[in-house]
CSV table of C-alpha atoms in Angstrom, one decimal:
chain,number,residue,atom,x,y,z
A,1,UNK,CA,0.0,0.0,0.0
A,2,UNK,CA,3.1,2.3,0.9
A,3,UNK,CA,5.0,1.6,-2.2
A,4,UNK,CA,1.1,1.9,-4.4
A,5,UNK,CA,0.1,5.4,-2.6
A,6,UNK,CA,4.1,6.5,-3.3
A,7,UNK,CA,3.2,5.6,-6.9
A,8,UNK,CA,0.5,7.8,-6.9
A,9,UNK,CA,1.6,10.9,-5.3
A,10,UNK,CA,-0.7,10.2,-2.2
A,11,UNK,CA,0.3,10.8,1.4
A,12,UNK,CA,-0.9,8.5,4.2
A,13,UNK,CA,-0.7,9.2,7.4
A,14,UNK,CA,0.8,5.8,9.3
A,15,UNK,CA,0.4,4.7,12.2
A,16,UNK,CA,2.2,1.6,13.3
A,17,UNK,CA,1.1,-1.4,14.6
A,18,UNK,CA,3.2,-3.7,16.8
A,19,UNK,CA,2.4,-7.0,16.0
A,20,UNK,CA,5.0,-8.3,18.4
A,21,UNK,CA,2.9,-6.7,21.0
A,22,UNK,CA,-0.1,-8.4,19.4
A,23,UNK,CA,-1.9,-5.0,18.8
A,24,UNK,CA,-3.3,-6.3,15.9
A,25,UNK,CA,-5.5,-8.3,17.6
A,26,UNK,CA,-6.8,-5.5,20.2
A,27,UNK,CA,-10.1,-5.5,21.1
A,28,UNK,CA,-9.6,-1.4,18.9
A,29,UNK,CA,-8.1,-3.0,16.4
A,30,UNK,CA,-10.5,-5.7,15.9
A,31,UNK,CA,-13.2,-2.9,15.2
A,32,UNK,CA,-11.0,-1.8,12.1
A,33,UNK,CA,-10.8,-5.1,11.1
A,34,UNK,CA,-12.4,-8.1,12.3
A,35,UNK,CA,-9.6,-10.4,10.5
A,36,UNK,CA,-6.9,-8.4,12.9
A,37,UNK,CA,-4.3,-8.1,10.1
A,38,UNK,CA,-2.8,-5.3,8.6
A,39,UNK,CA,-3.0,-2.9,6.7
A,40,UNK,CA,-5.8,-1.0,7.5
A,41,UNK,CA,-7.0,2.1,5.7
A,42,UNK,CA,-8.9,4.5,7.7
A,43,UNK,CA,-10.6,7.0,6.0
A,44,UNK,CA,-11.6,10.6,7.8
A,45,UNK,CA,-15.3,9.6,8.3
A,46,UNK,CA,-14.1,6.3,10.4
A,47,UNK,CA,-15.0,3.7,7.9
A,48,UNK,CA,-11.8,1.3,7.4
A,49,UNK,CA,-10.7,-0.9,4.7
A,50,UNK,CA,-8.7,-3.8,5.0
A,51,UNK,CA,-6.3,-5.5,2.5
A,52,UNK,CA,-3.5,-4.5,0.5
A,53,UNK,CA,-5.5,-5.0,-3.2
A,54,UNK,CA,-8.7,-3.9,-1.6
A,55,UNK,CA,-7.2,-0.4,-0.6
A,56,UNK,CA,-5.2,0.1,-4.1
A,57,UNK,CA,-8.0,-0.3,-5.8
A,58,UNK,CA,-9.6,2.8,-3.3
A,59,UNK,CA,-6.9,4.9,-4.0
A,60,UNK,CA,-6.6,4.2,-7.8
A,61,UNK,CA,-10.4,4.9,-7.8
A,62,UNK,CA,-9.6,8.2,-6.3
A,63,UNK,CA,-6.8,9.1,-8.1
A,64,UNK,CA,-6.7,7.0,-11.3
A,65,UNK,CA,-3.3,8.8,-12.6
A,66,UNK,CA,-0.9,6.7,-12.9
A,67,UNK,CA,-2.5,4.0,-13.9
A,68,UNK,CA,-1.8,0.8,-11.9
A,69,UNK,CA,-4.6,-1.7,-12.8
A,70,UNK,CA,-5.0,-1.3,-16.2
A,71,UNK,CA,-6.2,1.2,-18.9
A,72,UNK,CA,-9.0,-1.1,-20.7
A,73,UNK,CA,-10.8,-4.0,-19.8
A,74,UNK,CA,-7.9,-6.5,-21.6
A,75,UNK,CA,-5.0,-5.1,-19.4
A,76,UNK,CA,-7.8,-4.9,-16.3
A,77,UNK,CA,-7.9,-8.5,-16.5
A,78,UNK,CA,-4.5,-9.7,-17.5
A,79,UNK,CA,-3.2,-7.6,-14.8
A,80,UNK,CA,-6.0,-9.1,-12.4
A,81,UNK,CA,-5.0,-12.6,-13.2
A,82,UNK,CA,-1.1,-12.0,-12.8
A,83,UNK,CA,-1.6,-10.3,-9.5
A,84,UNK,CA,-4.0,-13.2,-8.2
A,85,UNK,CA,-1.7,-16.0,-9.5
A,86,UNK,CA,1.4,-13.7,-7.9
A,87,UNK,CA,-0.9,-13.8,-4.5
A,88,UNK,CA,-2.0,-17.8,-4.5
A,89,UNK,CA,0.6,-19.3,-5.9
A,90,UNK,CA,3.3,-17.3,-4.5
A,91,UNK,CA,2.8,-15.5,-1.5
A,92,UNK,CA,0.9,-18.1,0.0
A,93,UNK,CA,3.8,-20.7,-0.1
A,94,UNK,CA,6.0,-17.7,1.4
A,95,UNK,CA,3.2,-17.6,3.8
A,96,UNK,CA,3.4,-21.3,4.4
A,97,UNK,CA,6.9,-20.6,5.0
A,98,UNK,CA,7.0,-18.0,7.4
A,99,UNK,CA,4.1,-19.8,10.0
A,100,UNK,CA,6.8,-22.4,10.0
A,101,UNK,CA,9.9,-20.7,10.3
A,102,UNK,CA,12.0,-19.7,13.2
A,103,UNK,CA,10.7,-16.2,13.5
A,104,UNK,CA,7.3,-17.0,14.1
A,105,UNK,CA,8.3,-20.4,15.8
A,106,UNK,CA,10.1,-18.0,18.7
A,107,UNK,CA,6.7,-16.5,18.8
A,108,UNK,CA,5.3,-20.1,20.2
A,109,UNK,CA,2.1,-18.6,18.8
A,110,UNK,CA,1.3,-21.7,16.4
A,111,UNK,CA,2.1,-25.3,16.3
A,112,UNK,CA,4.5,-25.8,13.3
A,113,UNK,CA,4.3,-27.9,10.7
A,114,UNK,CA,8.5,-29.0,9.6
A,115,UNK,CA,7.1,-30.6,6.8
A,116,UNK,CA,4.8,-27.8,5.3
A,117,UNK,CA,7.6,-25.3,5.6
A,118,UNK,CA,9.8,-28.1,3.6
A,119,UNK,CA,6.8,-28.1,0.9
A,120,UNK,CA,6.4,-24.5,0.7
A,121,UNK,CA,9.9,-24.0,0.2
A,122,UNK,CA,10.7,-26.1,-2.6
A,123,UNK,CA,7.5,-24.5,-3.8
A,124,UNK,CA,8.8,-20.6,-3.4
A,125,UNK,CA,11.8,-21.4,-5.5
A,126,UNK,CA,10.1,-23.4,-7.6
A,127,UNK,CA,7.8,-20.6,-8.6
A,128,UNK,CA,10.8,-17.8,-8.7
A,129,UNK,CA,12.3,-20.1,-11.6
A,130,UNK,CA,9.2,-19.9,-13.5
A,131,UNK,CA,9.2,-16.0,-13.1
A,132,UNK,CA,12.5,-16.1,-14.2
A,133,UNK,CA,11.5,-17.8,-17.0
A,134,UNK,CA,8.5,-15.2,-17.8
A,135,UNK,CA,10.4,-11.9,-17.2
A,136,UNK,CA,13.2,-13.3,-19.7
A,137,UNK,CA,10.1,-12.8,-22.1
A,138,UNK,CA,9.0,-9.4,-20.8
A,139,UNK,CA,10.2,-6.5,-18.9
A,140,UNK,CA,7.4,-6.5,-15.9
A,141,UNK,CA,5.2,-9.2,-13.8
A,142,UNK,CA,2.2,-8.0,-16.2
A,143,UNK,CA,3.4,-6.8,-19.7
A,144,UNK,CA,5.5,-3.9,-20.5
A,145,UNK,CA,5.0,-1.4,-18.2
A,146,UNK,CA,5.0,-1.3,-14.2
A,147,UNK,CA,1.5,-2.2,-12.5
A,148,UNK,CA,0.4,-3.6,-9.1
A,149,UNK,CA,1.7,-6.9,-9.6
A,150,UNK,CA,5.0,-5.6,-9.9
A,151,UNK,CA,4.1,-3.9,-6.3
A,152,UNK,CA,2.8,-7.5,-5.2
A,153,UNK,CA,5.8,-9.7,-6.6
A,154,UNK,CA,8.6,-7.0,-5.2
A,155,UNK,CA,7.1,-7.4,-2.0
A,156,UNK,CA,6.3,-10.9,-1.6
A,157,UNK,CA,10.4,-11.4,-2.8
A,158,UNK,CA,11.9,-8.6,-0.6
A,159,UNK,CA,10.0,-10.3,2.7
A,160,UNK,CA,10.3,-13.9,1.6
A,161,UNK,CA,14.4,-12.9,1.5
A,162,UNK,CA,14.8,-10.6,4.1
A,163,UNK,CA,12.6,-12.9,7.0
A,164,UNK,CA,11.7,-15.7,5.7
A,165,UNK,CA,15.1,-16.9,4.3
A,166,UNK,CA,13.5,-17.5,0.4
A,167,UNK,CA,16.2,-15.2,-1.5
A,168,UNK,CA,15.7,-15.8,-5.5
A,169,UNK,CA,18.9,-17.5,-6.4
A,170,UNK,CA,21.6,-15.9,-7.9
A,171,UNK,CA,21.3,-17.4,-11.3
A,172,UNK,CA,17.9,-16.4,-12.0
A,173,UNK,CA,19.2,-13.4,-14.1
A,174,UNK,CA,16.2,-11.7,-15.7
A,175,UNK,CA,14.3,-12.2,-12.0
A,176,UNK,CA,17.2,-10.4,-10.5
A,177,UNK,CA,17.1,-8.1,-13.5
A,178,UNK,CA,13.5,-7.4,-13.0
A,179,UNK,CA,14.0,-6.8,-9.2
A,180,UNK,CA,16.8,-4.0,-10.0
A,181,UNK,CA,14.9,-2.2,-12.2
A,182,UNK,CA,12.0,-1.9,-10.1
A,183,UNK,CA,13.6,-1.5,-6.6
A,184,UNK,CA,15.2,1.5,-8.2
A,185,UNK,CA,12.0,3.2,-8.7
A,186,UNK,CA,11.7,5.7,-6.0
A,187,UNK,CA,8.4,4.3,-4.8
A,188,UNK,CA,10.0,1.3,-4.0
A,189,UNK,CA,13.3,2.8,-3.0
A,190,UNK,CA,12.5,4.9,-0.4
């Protein structure tokens, strides 16, 4: 949502949330959102949004300039279907990942599952060979210009390394190609 809204030229006010302190899952927080997981958009009238997708698409509906989810109802869709598959077939296995990995196993908040972080994975890389394989083809996670999905895919790749331990390897040229040129937007960069 930060890197979408810096996109746009919107400023959001944050506030942060200390999940380590479980505020998340305050009985204020819960009111926000019932699901108890960030982010949250609050808007100045006190209704609240939750979800990353759910919030771009707010702000792109308020300010549609630049474009992020597609100009007609082809690049709507494509753009749609590369962000889902980027969210399901991706992030979920980082997700998968991290429940089972040793910063949320310090947590002793859930019982771990070795064999499901093992799965997920073999599954992550699996899945950042195949992007290598598409972005070899094309210069962005959704066709030839930058979009939400490229939002969605640098995110899901900069937490999976950074805390889950999932770092693309270092021969997957085009992924890592792809990854330079968008972290050096300033969006992304800052």
């Amino acid at each position: 949502v930060k890197i979408f809204a810096a996109e746009k030229g919107i400023d959001l006010e944050m506030v942060e949330c200390d999940m380590a302190k479980r505020e998340h899952k305050s009985e204020a927080f819960l009111k926000k959102n019932p699901s108890g997981k960030i982010p949250v958009l609050e808007l100045d009238d006190g209704r609240c949004l939750a979800e990353s997708v759910a919030i771009c698409r707010y702000l792109e509906a308020v300010q549609p300039e630049p474009n992020l989810f597609g100009r007609d109802a082809f690049e709507q869709a494509y753009i749609e279907s590369r962000n889902r598959q980027l969210e399901f077939e991706l992030w979920s296995q980082i997700g998968t990942s991290w429940v089972n990995g040793p910063i949320v196993g310090a947590m002793g908040l859930f019982e771990q599952i070795p064999a499901a972080k093992q799965a997920s994975d073999k599954n992550v890389k699996r899945y950042y060979e195949r992007l290598n394989q598409e972005l070899a083809q094309t210069d962005y996670a959704a066709g030839d210009r930058f979009t939400v999905a490229d939002i969605t895919l640098v995110s899901a790749i900069d937490f999976a390394a950074a805390l889950v331990g999932l770092k693309p390897d270092e021969s997957l040229q085009a992924l890592w190609g792809w990854h330079e040129r968008v972290s050096s937007r300033e969006s992304i960069a800052a």
